[in-house]
């Protein structure tokens, strides 16, 4: 790997090798991560990066577009077919920019928008004050019901009627349950608001048909091609035909300049990969593994937010173990299990501390792990939690985590590795 870089920039090469070794020997359980196929890496490193191209197929601002047009058309066709959408724009450089493009297409600065609270599962781009979304637009946040830890749809409806936003955003970064897209769509319709679903986390599960699709209900659907789609590091937008021109115009020239054609090709490959039977089997296993991990941790005395999971991630409340998210994240990282600290609903701790961790099963499932391995991982997590100050015990768990990771070599699992 990286033959030329090794020769010309050994310092940088060594850093990438070190990261490769970390990925090979660790248990990677960040919910937004996956291992992409070698096809994705080939395309992201391909000669397509040499071409500068603005505009859309047939309407370009640079000559020499004929070949590239074929690629973008293929990618658009595949995205539309995969999700059953009227229109697809595969130019957004990231999930955040996909959301920015939708906002730019239909609302104006200071307009009212509703989105899910960041500290209860939403994303930065759904109205956080630290993000462009919360600075430019007037966001009103909805959240969860304290008892069920599910979206409080009644409150969402009350807020929608009170504030009458122009747009309602659904979708989340750390919500383990299905979202009732139809219900929110009906609320949006009743106040004449647009409806955007950001399905970045669950897009792969939607593609595999094991998670409800937002496409029939939403005016706009945004996503990344990373996370459960397990592909290129970029974003895309789906929308109803009536919005196609507005979305394309908002993307270019509205928000972005030239396209990242090498990434666009990798997205095009991602969509094809997500149509295969092998991919669907893998995604089913991702969900089975998340459910198994959730059950196993629950049996060991952890509290699982909302009592379980419908998707690829779980939120673990660490208060029964008298630990914070920051403490467990650090101790797990020491033994080679990578998760992230995460606010639990109505968390009494600060965002940098938190009472919980978020755990995802996509990457380890792609490597080939199944329910039995999830039980082993739950056992390790529990041992870390119960021996957090015992260096000897942690060293032993580190060995076990490494052994388990090495039993499933990188690039010998699902897809075309
Ligand atoms: C729901 C959701 N939307 C958007 C994004 C942003 O994607 P990106 O990191 O590609 O900007 C994320 C990523 O964390 C996400 O979870």
Short mmCIF file of N, CA and C in Angstrom, two decimals, residues 131-302:
data_model
loop_
_atom_site.label_atom_id
_atom_site.label_comp_id
_atom_site.label_asym_id
_atom_site.label_seq_id
_atom_site.Cartn_x
_atom_site.Cartn_y
_atom_site.Cartn_z
N UNK A 131 -23.15 25.70 14.80
CA UNK A 131 -23.08 25.33 13.39
C UNK A 131 -23.75 26.40 12.52
N UNK A 132 -23.40 26.43 11.22
CA UNK A 132 -24.01 27.42 10.32
C UNK A 132 -25.54 27.37 10.40
N UNK A 133 -26.09 26.16 10.57
CA UNK A 133 -27.55 26.00 10.54
C UNK A 133 -28.22 26.83 11.64
N UNK A 134 -27.66 26.74 12.85
CA UNK A 134 -28.23 27.46 13.98
C UNK A 134 -27.93 28.95 13.95
N UNK A 135 -26.90 29.33 13.21
CA UNK A 135 -26.54 30.75 13.12
C UNK A 135 -27.40 31.45 12.05
N UNK A 136 -27.63 30.74 10.95
CA UNK A 136 -28.32 31.39 9.82
C UNK A 136 -29.85 31.32 9.94
N UNK A 137 -30.35 30.17 10.40
CA UNK A 137 -31.80 29.97 10.43
C UNK A 137 -32.29 29.99 11.88
N UNK A 138 -33.58 30.22 12.04
CA UNK A 138 -34.17 30.28 13.38
C UNK A 138 -34.72 28.88 13.72
N UNK A 139 -33.87 28.05 14.31
CA UNK A 139 -34.26 26.66 14.58
C UNK A 139 -35.01 26.52 15.89
N UNK A 140 -36.04 25.71 15.85
CA UNK A 140 -36.78 25.33 17.06
C UNK A 140 -36.54 23.83 17.20
N UNK A 141 -36.11 23.41 18.40
CA UNK A 141 -35.74 22.00 18.55
C UNK A 141 -36.85 21.17 19.19
N UNK A 142 -37.01 19.94 18.67
CA UNK A 142 -37.89 18.97 19.34
C UNK A 142 -37.01 17.86 19.91
N UNK A 143 -37.60 17.08 20.79
CA UNK A 143 -36.77 16.05 21.43
C UNK A 143 -37.54 14.78 21.75
N UNK A 144 -37.11 14.15 22.83
CA UNK A 144 -37.64 12.83 23.17
C UNK A 144 -38.59 12.89 24.36
N UNK A 145 -39.40 11.86 24.45
CA UNK A 145 -40.24 11.69 25.62
C UNK A 145 -39.37 11.10 26.74
N UNK A 146 -39.46 11.69 27.94
CA UNK A 146 -38.56 11.28 29.03
C UNK A 146 -38.77 9.83 29.44
N UNK A 147 -40.00 9.36 29.38
CA UNK A 147 -40.29 7.99 29.82
C UNK A 147 -39.84 6.96 28.79
N UNK A 148 -40.29 7.16 27.54
CA UNK A 148 -40.05 6.13 26.51
C UNK A 148 -38.69 6.32 25.82
N UNK A 149 -38.15 7.51 25.91
CA UNK A 149 -36.91 7.89 25.19
C UNK A 149 -37.07 7.76 23.68
N UNK A 150 -38.32 7.83 23.22
CA UNK A 150 -38.63 7.87 21.79
C UNK A 150 -38.98 9.31 21.43
N UNK A 151 -38.94 9.65 20.15
CA UNK A 151 -39.31 11.02 19.74
C UNK A 151 -40.70 11.34 20.28
N UNK A 152 -40.84 12.51 20.87
CA UNK A 152 -42.14 12.93 21.39
C UNK A 152 -42.91 13.60 20.25
N UNK A 153 -43.66 12.78 19.52
CA UNK A 153 -44.36 13.26 18.32
C UNK A 153 -45.47 14.26 18.68
N UNK A 154 -46.07 14.07 19.85
CA UNK A 154 -47.15 14.98 20.26
C UNK A 154 -46.58 16.38 20.48
N UNK A 155 -45.42 16.42 21.16
CA UNK A 155 -44.77 17.71 21.41
C UNK A 155 -44.28 18.31 20.09
N UNK A 156 -43.76 17.44 19.22
CA UNK A 156 -43.31 17.92 17.90
C UNK A 156 -44.47 18.62 17.17
N UNK A 157 -45.62 17.98 17.24
CA UNK A 157 -46.80 18.56 16.56
C UNK A 157 -47.20 19.88 17.21
N UNK A 158 -47.15 19.91 18.55
CA UNK A 158 -47.52 21.14 19.27
C UNK A 158 -46.58 22.28 18.86
N UNK A 159 -45.27 21.97 18.83
CA UNK A 159 -44.29 23.00 18.45
C UNK A 159 -44.50 23.46 17.00
N UNK A 160 -44.81 22.49 16.14
CA UNK A 160 -45.01 22.82 14.73
C UNK A 160 -46.20 23.78 14.58
N UNK A 161 -47.28 23.47 15.31
CA UNK A 161 -48.47 24.34 15.24
C UNK A 161 -48.20 25.72 15.83
N UNK A 162 -47.39 25.74 16.90
CA UNK A 162 -47.10 27.01 17.56
C UNK A 162 -46.19 27.90 16.69
N UNK A 163 -45.13 27.30 16.16
CA UNK A 163 -44.11 28.12 15.46
C UNK A 163 -44.28 28.17 13.95
N UNK A 164 -45.02 27.25 13.41
CA UNK A 164 -45.27 27.17 11.96
C UNK A 164 -43.97 27.37 11.14
N UNK A 165 -43.01 26.42 11.32
CA UNK A 165 -41.75 26.53 10.56
C UNK A 165 -41.97 26.30 9.07
N UNK A 166 -41.02 26.76 8.27
CA UNK A 166 -41.12 26.53 6.81
C UNK A 166 -40.64 25.13 6.46
N UNK A 167 -39.80 24.56 7.37
CA UNK A 167 -39.20 23.25 7.08
C UNK A 167 -39.11 22.45 8.38
N UNK A 168 -39.40 21.15 8.30
CA UNK A 168 -39.16 20.26 9.44
C UNK A 168 -38.09 19.25 9.02
N UNK A 169 -37.08 19.10 9.89
CA UNK A 169 -35.99 18.16 9.60
C UNK A 169 -36.10 16.97 10.55
N UNK A 170 -36.07 15.76 9.99
CA UNK A 170 -36.02 14.55 10.81
C UNK A 170 -34.73 13.80 10.47
N UNK A 171 -34.35 12.89 11.35
CA UNK A 171 -33.09 12.15 11.13
C UNK A 171 -32.17 12.43 12.29
N UNK A 172 -31.21 11.55 12.53
CA UNK A 172 -30.43 11.65 13.76
C UNK A 172 -29.05 11.01 13.63
N UNK A 173 -28.21 11.36 14.62
CA UNK A 173 -26.87 10.76 14.67
C UNK A 173 -26.77 9.69 15.75
N UNK A 174 -27.67 9.78 16.73
CA UNK A 174 -27.58 8.79 17.81
C UNK A 174 -28.96 8.46 18.34
N UNK A 175 -29.82 8.01 17.44
CA UNK A 175 -31.18 7.59 17.82
C UNK A 175 -31.32 6.13 17.40
N UNK A 176 -31.52 5.22 18.36
CA UNK A 176 -31.47 3.80 18.01
C UNK A 176 -32.77 3.21 17.48
N UNK A 177 -33.80 4.03 17.35
CA UNK A 177 -35.12 3.50 16.97
C UNK A 177 -35.57 3.98 15.61
N UNK A 178 -36.55 3.26 15.03
CA UNK A 178 -37.15 3.74 13.78
C UNK A 178 -37.79 5.11 14.03
N UNK A 179 -37.81 5.93 12.99
CA UNK A 179 -38.50 7.22 13.08
C UNK A 179 -39.78 7.10 12.25
N UNK A 180 -40.89 7.62 12.77
CA UNK A 180 -42.17 7.55 12.05
C UNK A 180 -42.23 8.69 11.03
N UNK A 181 -41.65 8.42 9.87
CA UNK A 181 -41.56 9.47 8.84
C UNK A 181 -42.95 9.90 8.37
N UNK A 182 -43.87 8.93 8.28
CA UNK A 182 -45.21 9.26 7.78
C UNK A 182 -45.87 10.26 8.72
N UNK A 183 -45.72 10.02 10.03
CA UNK A 183 -46.36 10.91 11.01
C UNK A 183 -45.80 12.33 10.91
N UNK A 184 -44.47 12.44 10.81
CA UNK A 184 -43.89 13.79 10.74
C UNK A 184 -44.26 14.44 9.42
N UNK A 185 -44.33 13.64 8.36
CA UNK A 185 -44.71 14.19 7.06
C UNK A 185 -46.13 14.77 7.13
N UNK A 186 -47.03 14.05 7.84
CA UNK A 186 -48.40 14.56 7.97
C UNK A 186 -48.44 15.86 8.76
N UNK A 187 -47.58 15.95 9.80
CA UNK A 187 -47.52 17.19 10.59
C UNK A 187 -47.02 18.33 9.69
N UNK A 188 -45.98 18.04 8.91
CA UNK A 188 -45.43 19.07 8.01
C UNK A 188 -46.49 19.52 7.02
N UNK A 189 -47.21 18.55 6.45
CA UNK A 189 -48.25 18.90 5.46
C UNK A 189 -49.32 19.79 6.09
N UNK A 190 -49.67 19.46 7.34
CA UNK A 190 -50.78 20.19 7.98
C UNK A 190 -50.45 21.66 8.20
N UNK A 191 -49.16 22.01 8.24
CA UNK A 191 -48.81 23.44 8.41
C UNK A 191 -48.14 24.00 7.16
N UNK A 192 -48.22 23.21 6.08
CA UNK A 192 -47.66 23.67 4.80
C UNK A 192 -46.14 23.85 4.85
N UNK A 193 -45.47 22.99 5.62
CA UNK A 193 -44.01 23.07 5.71
C UNK A 193 -43.38 22.01 4.81
N UNK A 194 -42.16 22.27 4.38
CA UNK A 194 -41.40 21.25 3.66
C UNK A 194 -40.91 20.22 4.67
N UNK A 195 -40.58 19.02 4.15
CA UNK A 195 -40.11 17.96 5.06
C UNK A 195 -38.81 17.36 4.50
N UNK A 196 -37.76 17.47 5.33
CA UNK A 196 -36.45 16.89 4.97
C UNK A 196 -36.11 15.77 5.93
N UNK A 197 -35.71 14.62 5.38
CA UNK A 197 -35.17 13.55 6.23
C UNK A 197 -33.68 13.39 5.93
N UNK A 198 -32.89 13.50 6.98
CA UNK A 198 -31.45 13.25 6.88
C UNK A 198 -31.24 11.81 7.33
N UNK A 199 -31.06 10.90 6.36
CA UNK A 199 -30.98 9.47 6.70
C UNK A 199 -29.52 8.99 6.75
N UNK A 200 -28.59 9.93 6.99
CA UNK A 200 -27.16 9.58 6.90
C UNK A 200 -26.81 8.29 7.64
N UNK A 201 -27.30 8.14 8.87
CA UNK A 201 -26.88 6.97 9.64
C UNK A 201 -27.48 5.67 9.12
N UNK A 202 -28.73 5.74 8.68
CA UNK A 202 -29.44 4.48 8.38
C UNK A 202 -29.57 4.19 6.88
N UNK A 203 -28.93 5.01 6.04
CA UNK A 203 -29.13 4.86 4.58
C UNK A 203 -28.86 3.44 4.09
N UNK A 204 -27.84 2.79 4.65
CA UNK A 204 -27.52 1.43 4.22
C UNK A 204 -28.62 0.45 4.59
N UNK A 205 -29.23 0.68 5.74
CA UNK A 205 -30.31 -0.20 6.18
C UNK A 205 -31.55 0.04 5.33
N UNK A 206 -31.76 1.30 4.95
CA UNK A 206 -32.88 1.63 4.05
C UNK A 206 -32.64 0.96 2.69
N UNK A 207 -31.41 1.07 2.19
CA UNK A 207 -31.08 0.47 0.89
C UNK A 207 -31.30 -1.05 0.92
N UNK A 208 -31.03 -1.65 2.06
CA UNK A 208 -31.17 -3.10 2.17
C UNK A 208 -32.60 -3.53 2.47
N UNK A 209 -33.49 -2.55 2.65
CA UNK A 209 -34.90 -2.86 2.87
C UNK A 209 -35.21 -3.32 4.29
N UNK A 210 -34.32 -3.04 5.24
CA UNK A 210 -34.59 -3.49 6.61
C UNK A 210 -34.86 -2.31 7.56
N UNK A 211 -35.06 -1.15 7.01
CA UNK A 211 -35.41 0.04 7.78
C UNK A 211 -36.42 0.80 6.92
N UNK A 212 -37.47 1.37 7.54
CA UNK A 212 -38.45 2.10 6.72
C UNK A 212 -37.76 3.18 5.89
N UNK A 213 -38.23 3.34 4.66
CA UNK A 213 -37.64 4.36 3.78
C UNK A 213 -38.36 5.69 3.96
N UNK A 214 -37.61 6.79 4.07
CA UNK A 214 -38.25 8.11 4.15
C UNK A 214 -38.68 8.63 2.78
N UNK A 215 -38.19 7.99 1.71
CA UNK A 215 -38.37 8.57 0.37
C UNK A 215 -39.85 8.82 0.00
N UNK A 216 -40.76 7.89 0.31
CA UNK A 216 -42.16 8.19 -0.07
C UNK A 216 -42.76 9.37 0.69
N UNK A 217 -42.20 9.72 1.83
CA UNK A 217 -42.83 10.72 2.69
C UNK A 217 -42.18 12.10 2.67
N UNK A 218 -40.89 12.16 2.33
CA UNK A 218 -40.16 13.42 2.47
C UNK A 218 -40.06 14.15 1.12
N UNK A 219 -40.05 15.48 1.18
CA UNK A 219 -39.79 16.27 -0.04
C UNK A 219 -38.33 16.11 -0.43
N UNK A 220 -37.47 16.04 0.60
CA UNK A 220 -36.02 15.94 0.39
C UNK A 220 -35.45 14.87 1.32
N UNK A 221 -34.49 14.12 0.83
CA UNK A 221 -33.77 13.17 1.68
C UNK A 221 -32.28 13.41 1.45
N UNK A 222 -31.55 13.61 2.55
CA UNK A 222 -30.10 13.78 2.42
C UNK A 222 -29.40 12.59 3.08
N UNK A 223 -28.15 12.39 2.69
CA UNK A 223 -27.39 11.30 3.32
C UNK A 223 -25.91 11.45 3.03
N UNK A 224 -25.14 10.70 3.80
CA UNK A 224 -23.74 10.49 3.45
C UNK A 224 -23.67 9.14 2.73
N UNK A 225 -22.57 8.89 2.05
CA UNK A 225 -22.37 7.55 1.48
C UNK A 225 -21.44 6.74 2.38
N UNK A 226 -21.10 7.33 3.52
CA UNK A 226 -20.32 6.58 4.52
C UNK A 226 -21.30 5.91 5.48
N UNK A 227 -20.91 5.67 6.67
CA UNK A 227 -21.75 5.04 7.72
C UNK A 227 -22.28 3.69 7.22
N UNK A 228 -23.60 3.43 7.38
CA UNK A 228 -24.06 2.08 6.99
C UNK A 228 -24.00 1.85 5.47
N UNK A 229 -23.95 2.93 4.67
CA UNK A 229 -23.81 2.68 3.21
C UNK A 229 -22.41 2.17 2.88
N UNK A 230 -21.50 2.34 3.82
CA UNK A 230 -20.18 1.73 3.74
C UNK A 230 -19.43 2.05 2.43
N UNK A 231 -19.50 3.33 2.04
CA UNK A 231 -18.85 3.68 0.78
C UNK A 231 -18.07 4.97 0.84
N UNK A 232 -18.14 5.72 -0.26
CA UNK A 232 -17.33 6.93 -0.43
C UNK A 232 -17.57 7.95 0.67
N UNK A 233 -16.56 8.78 0.94
CA UNK A 233 -16.72 9.82 1.96
C UNK A 233 -17.34 11.06 1.34
N UNK A 234 -18.66 11.05 1.20
CA UNK A 234 -19.34 12.19 0.60
C UNK A 234 -20.82 12.18 0.91
N UNK A 235 -21.55 13.06 0.23
CA UNK A 235 -22.99 13.15 0.49
C UNK A 235 -23.80 13.10 -0.79
N UNK A 236 -25.12 13.01 -0.64
CA UNK A 236 -26.02 13.10 -1.80
C UNK A 236 -27.40 13.54 -1.34
N UNK A 237 -28.19 13.97 -2.32
CA UNK A 237 -29.55 14.46 -2.03
C UNK A 237 -30.54 13.75 -2.96
N UNK A 238 -31.66 13.35 -2.40
CA UNK A 238 -32.77 12.82 -3.21
C UNK A 238 -33.93 13.80 -3.03
N UNK A 239 -34.73 13.98 -4.07
CA UNK A 239 -35.92 14.84 -3.88
C UNK A 239 -36.98 14.51 -4.89
N UNK A 240 -38.16 15.07 -4.63
CA UNK A 240 -39.27 14.91 -5.56
C UNK A 240 -38.96 15.74 -6.81
N UNK A 241 -39.53 15.31 -7.95
CA UNK A 241 -39.25 15.98 -9.23
C UNK A 241 -39.43 17.49 -9.19
N UNK A 242 -40.48 17.93 -8.47
CA UNK A 242 -40.77 19.38 -8.48
C UNK A 242 -39.64 20.23 -7.89
N UNK A 243 -38.75 19.60 -7.09
CA UNK A 243 -37.66 20.37 -6.47
C UNK A 243 -36.31 20.16 -7.17
N UNK A 244 -36.30 19.37 -8.23
CA UNK A 244 -35.01 18.98 -8.82
C UNK A 244 -34.17 20.19 -9.27
N UNK A 245 -34.81 21.14 -9.92
CA UNK A 245 -34.05 22.30 -10.44
C UNK A 245 -33.51 23.13 -9.28
N UNK A 246 -34.35 23.34 -8.26
CA UNK A 246 -33.94 24.14 -7.11
C UNK A 246 -32.77 23.48 -6.38
N UNK A 247 -32.82 22.17 -6.23
CA UNK A 247 -31.75 21.45 -5.52
C UNK A 247 -30.45 21.54 -6.32
N UNK A 248 -30.53 21.32 -7.62
CA UNK A 248 -29.30 21.36 -8.42
C UNK A 248 -28.69 22.77 -8.39
N UNK A 249 -29.52 23.77 -8.50
CA UNK A 249 -29.04 25.15 -8.50
C UNK A 249 -28.43 25.54 -7.14
N UNK A 250 -29.05 25.03 -6.08
CA UNK A 250 -28.52 25.35 -4.73
C UNK A 250 -27.16 24.68 -4.53
N UNK A 251 -27.00 23.49 -5.10
CA UNK A 251 -25.73 22.76 -4.94
C UNK A 251 -24.63 23.45 -5.75
N UNK A 252 -24.89 23.65 -7.03
CA UNK A 252 -23.99 24.44 -7.89
C UNK A 252 -24.82 25.40 -8.73
N UNK A 253 -24.60 26.67 -8.68
CA UNK A 253 -23.48 27.38 -8.04
C UNK A 253 -23.74 27.83 -6.60
N UNK A 254 -24.89 27.42 -6.00
CA UNK A 254 -25.28 27.97 -4.71
C UNK A 254 -24.30 27.74 -3.58
N UNK A 255 -23.93 26.47 -3.36
CA UNK A 255 -23.10 26.15 -2.19
C UNK A 255 -21.70 25.68 -2.58
N UNK A 256 -21.60 24.91 -3.65
CA UNK A 256 -20.30 24.31 -4.00
C UNK A 256 -19.78 24.84 -5.34
N UNK A 257 -18.49 24.56 -5.56
CA UNK A 257 -17.87 24.86 -6.84
C UNK A 257 -17.72 23.57 -7.63
N UNK A 258 -16.49 23.25 -7.99
CA UNK A 258 -16.28 22.08 -8.85
C UNK A 258 -16.55 20.77 -8.11
N UNK A 259 -16.91 19.75 -8.89
CA UNK A 259 -17.22 18.44 -8.31
C UNK A 259 -15.96 17.66 -7.99
N UNK A 260 -16.03 16.83 -6.95
CA UNK A 260 -14.94 15.90 -6.64
C UNK A 260 -15.24 14.62 -7.42
N UNK A 261 -14.73 14.54 -8.63
CA UNK A 261 -15.17 13.47 -9.54
C UNK A 261 -14.69 12.08 -9.10
N UNK A 262 -13.52 12.04 -8.47
CA UNK A 262 -13.04 10.74 -7.97
C UNK A 262 -13.96 10.22 -6.86
N UNK A 263 -14.47 11.14 -6.04
CA UNK A 263 -15.40 10.74 -4.96
C UNK A 263 -16.76 10.40 -5.56
N UNK A 264 -17.14 11.17 -6.58
CA UNK A 264 -18.43 10.89 -7.23
C UNK A 264 -18.42 9.49 -7.83
N UNK A 265 -17.31 9.10 -8.41
CA UNK A 265 -17.20 7.75 -8.97
C UNK A 265 -17.30 6.72 -7.85
N UNK A 266 -16.67 7.02 -6.72
CA UNK A 266 -16.74 6.09 -5.59
C UNK A 266 -18.17 6.00 -5.05
N UNK A 267 -18.92 7.11 -5.10
CA UNK A 267 -20.33 7.06 -4.69
C UNK A 267 -21.11 6.17 -5.65
N UNK A 268 -20.80 6.32 -6.94
CA UNK A 268 -21.49 5.52 -7.96
C UNK A 268 -21.26 4.03 -7.71
N UNK A 269 -20.05 3.68 -7.32
CA UNK A 269 -19.70 2.30 -6.97
C UNK A 269 -20.43 1.88 -5.68
N UNK A 270 -20.51 2.81 -4.74
CA UNK A 270 -21.21 2.54 -3.46
C UNK A 270 -22.66 2.10 -3.73
N UNK A 271 -23.33 2.83 -4.63
CA UNK A 271 -24.74 2.51 -4.90
C UNK A 271 -24.86 1.11 -5.51
N UNK A 272 -23.92 0.75 -6.39
CA UNK A 272 -23.99 -0.59 -7.00
C UNK A 272 -23.76 -1.65 -5.93
N UNK A 273 -22.77 -1.41 -5.08
CA UNK A 273 -22.47 -2.36 -4.01
C UNK A 273 -23.69 -2.59 -3.12
N UNK A 274 -24.43 -1.48 -2.86
CA UNK A 274 -25.58 -1.58 -1.96
C UNK A 274 -26.76 -2.31 -2.60
N UNK A 275 -26.66 -2.62 -3.90
CA UNK A 275 -27.74 -3.36 -4.55
C UNK A 275 -27.50 -4.87 -4.49
N UNK A 276 -26.32 -5.28 -4.05
CA UNK A 276 -25.99 -6.72 -4.10
C UNK A 276 -26.64 -7.48 -2.95
N UNK A 277 -26.85 -8.79 -3.18
CA UNK A 277 -27.42 -9.64 -2.12
C UNK A 277 -26.47 -9.72 -0.94
N UNK A 278 -25.18 -9.76 -1.26
CA UNK A 278 -24.17 -9.86 -0.20
C UNK A 278 -24.27 -8.67 0.77
N UNK A 279 -24.48 -7.51 0.20
CA UNK A 279 -24.60 -6.29 1.01
C UNK A 279 -25.84 -6.38 1.91
N UNK A 280 -26.94 -6.86 1.32
CA UNK A 280 -28.19 -6.95 2.10
C UNK A 280 -28.02 -7.93 3.26
N UNK A 281 -27.36 -9.04 2.99
CA UNK A 281 -27.11 -10.02 4.07
C UNK A 281 -26.28 -9.36 5.16
N UNK A 282 -25.27 -8.62 4.74
CA UNK A 282 -24.38 -7.95 5.70
C UNK A 282 -25.17 -6.96 6.57
N UNK A 283 -26.04 -6.15 5.95
CA UNK A 283 -26.80 -5.16 6.72
C UNK A 283 -27.76 -5.83 7.71
N UNK A 284 -28.34 -6.97 7.29
CA UNK A 284 -29.22 -7.71 8.22
C UNK A 284 -28.41 -8.14 9.44
N UNK A 285 -27.20 -8.57 9.17
CA UNK A 285 -26.33 -9.02 10.28
C UNK A 285 -25.92 -7.84 11.16
N UNK A 286 -25.73 -6.67 10.56
CA UNK A 286 -25.39 -5.46 11.34
C UNK A 286 -26.46 -5.23 12.41
N UNK A 287 -27.73 -5.33 12.00
CA UNK A 287 -28.84 -5.08 12.94
C UNK A 287 -28.92 -6.22 13.97
N UNK A 288 -28.76 -7.46 13.51
CA UNK A 288 -28.79 -8.60 14.46
C UNK A 288 -27.69 -8.43 15.50
N UNK A 289 -26.53 -8.00 15.04
CA UNK A 289 -25.40 -7.82 15.96
C UNK A 289 -25.67 -6.71 16.97
N UNK A 290 -26.28 -5.62 16.49
CA UNK A 290 -26.58 -4.51 17.42
C UNK A 290 -27.57 -4.98 18.49
N UNK A 291 -28.58 -5.76 18.06
CA UNK A 291 -29.57 -6.27 19.03
C UNK A 291 -28.90 -7.21 20.03
N UNK A 292 -28.02 -8.06 19.54
CA UNK A 292 -27.35 -9.01 20.43
C UNK A 292 -26.45 -8.27 21.43
N UNK A 293 -25.71 -7.28 20.94
CA UNK A 293 -24.81 -6.53 21.83
C UNK A 293 -25.64 -5.79 22.88
N UNK A 294 -26.76 -5.24 22.45
CA UNK A 294 -27.63 -4.51 23.37
C UNK A 294 -28.16 -5.47 24.45
N UNK A 295 -28.64 -6.64 24.05
CA UNK A 295 -29.15 -7.63 25.03
C UNK A 295 -28.06 -8.06 25.99
N UNK A 296 -26.88 -8.34 25.42
CA UNK A 296 -25.78 -8.87 26.25
C UNK A 296 -25.33 -7.81 27.28
N UNK A 297 -25.28 -6.55 26.86
CA UNK A 297 -24.86 -5.50 27.81
C UNK A 297 -25.93 -5.28 28.88
N UNK A 298 -27.18 -5.38 28.45
CA UNK A 298 -28.29 -5.22 29.39
C UNK A 298 -28.21 -6.30 30.48
N UNK A 299 -27.91 -7.53 30.05
CA UNK A 299 -27.81 -8.64 31.01
C UNK A 299 -26.68 -8.41 32.01
N UNK A 300 -25.69 -7.62 31.60
CA UNK A 300 -24.55 -7.38 32.49
C UNK A 300 -24.75 -6.12 33.35
N UNK A 301 -25.94 -5.56 33.32
CA UNK A 301 -26.24 -4.45 34.23
C UNK A 301 -26.13 -3.06 33.63
N UNK A 302 -25.84 -2.95 32.34
CA UNK A 302 -25.86 -1.63 31.70
C UNK A 302 -27.32 -1.30 31.37
#
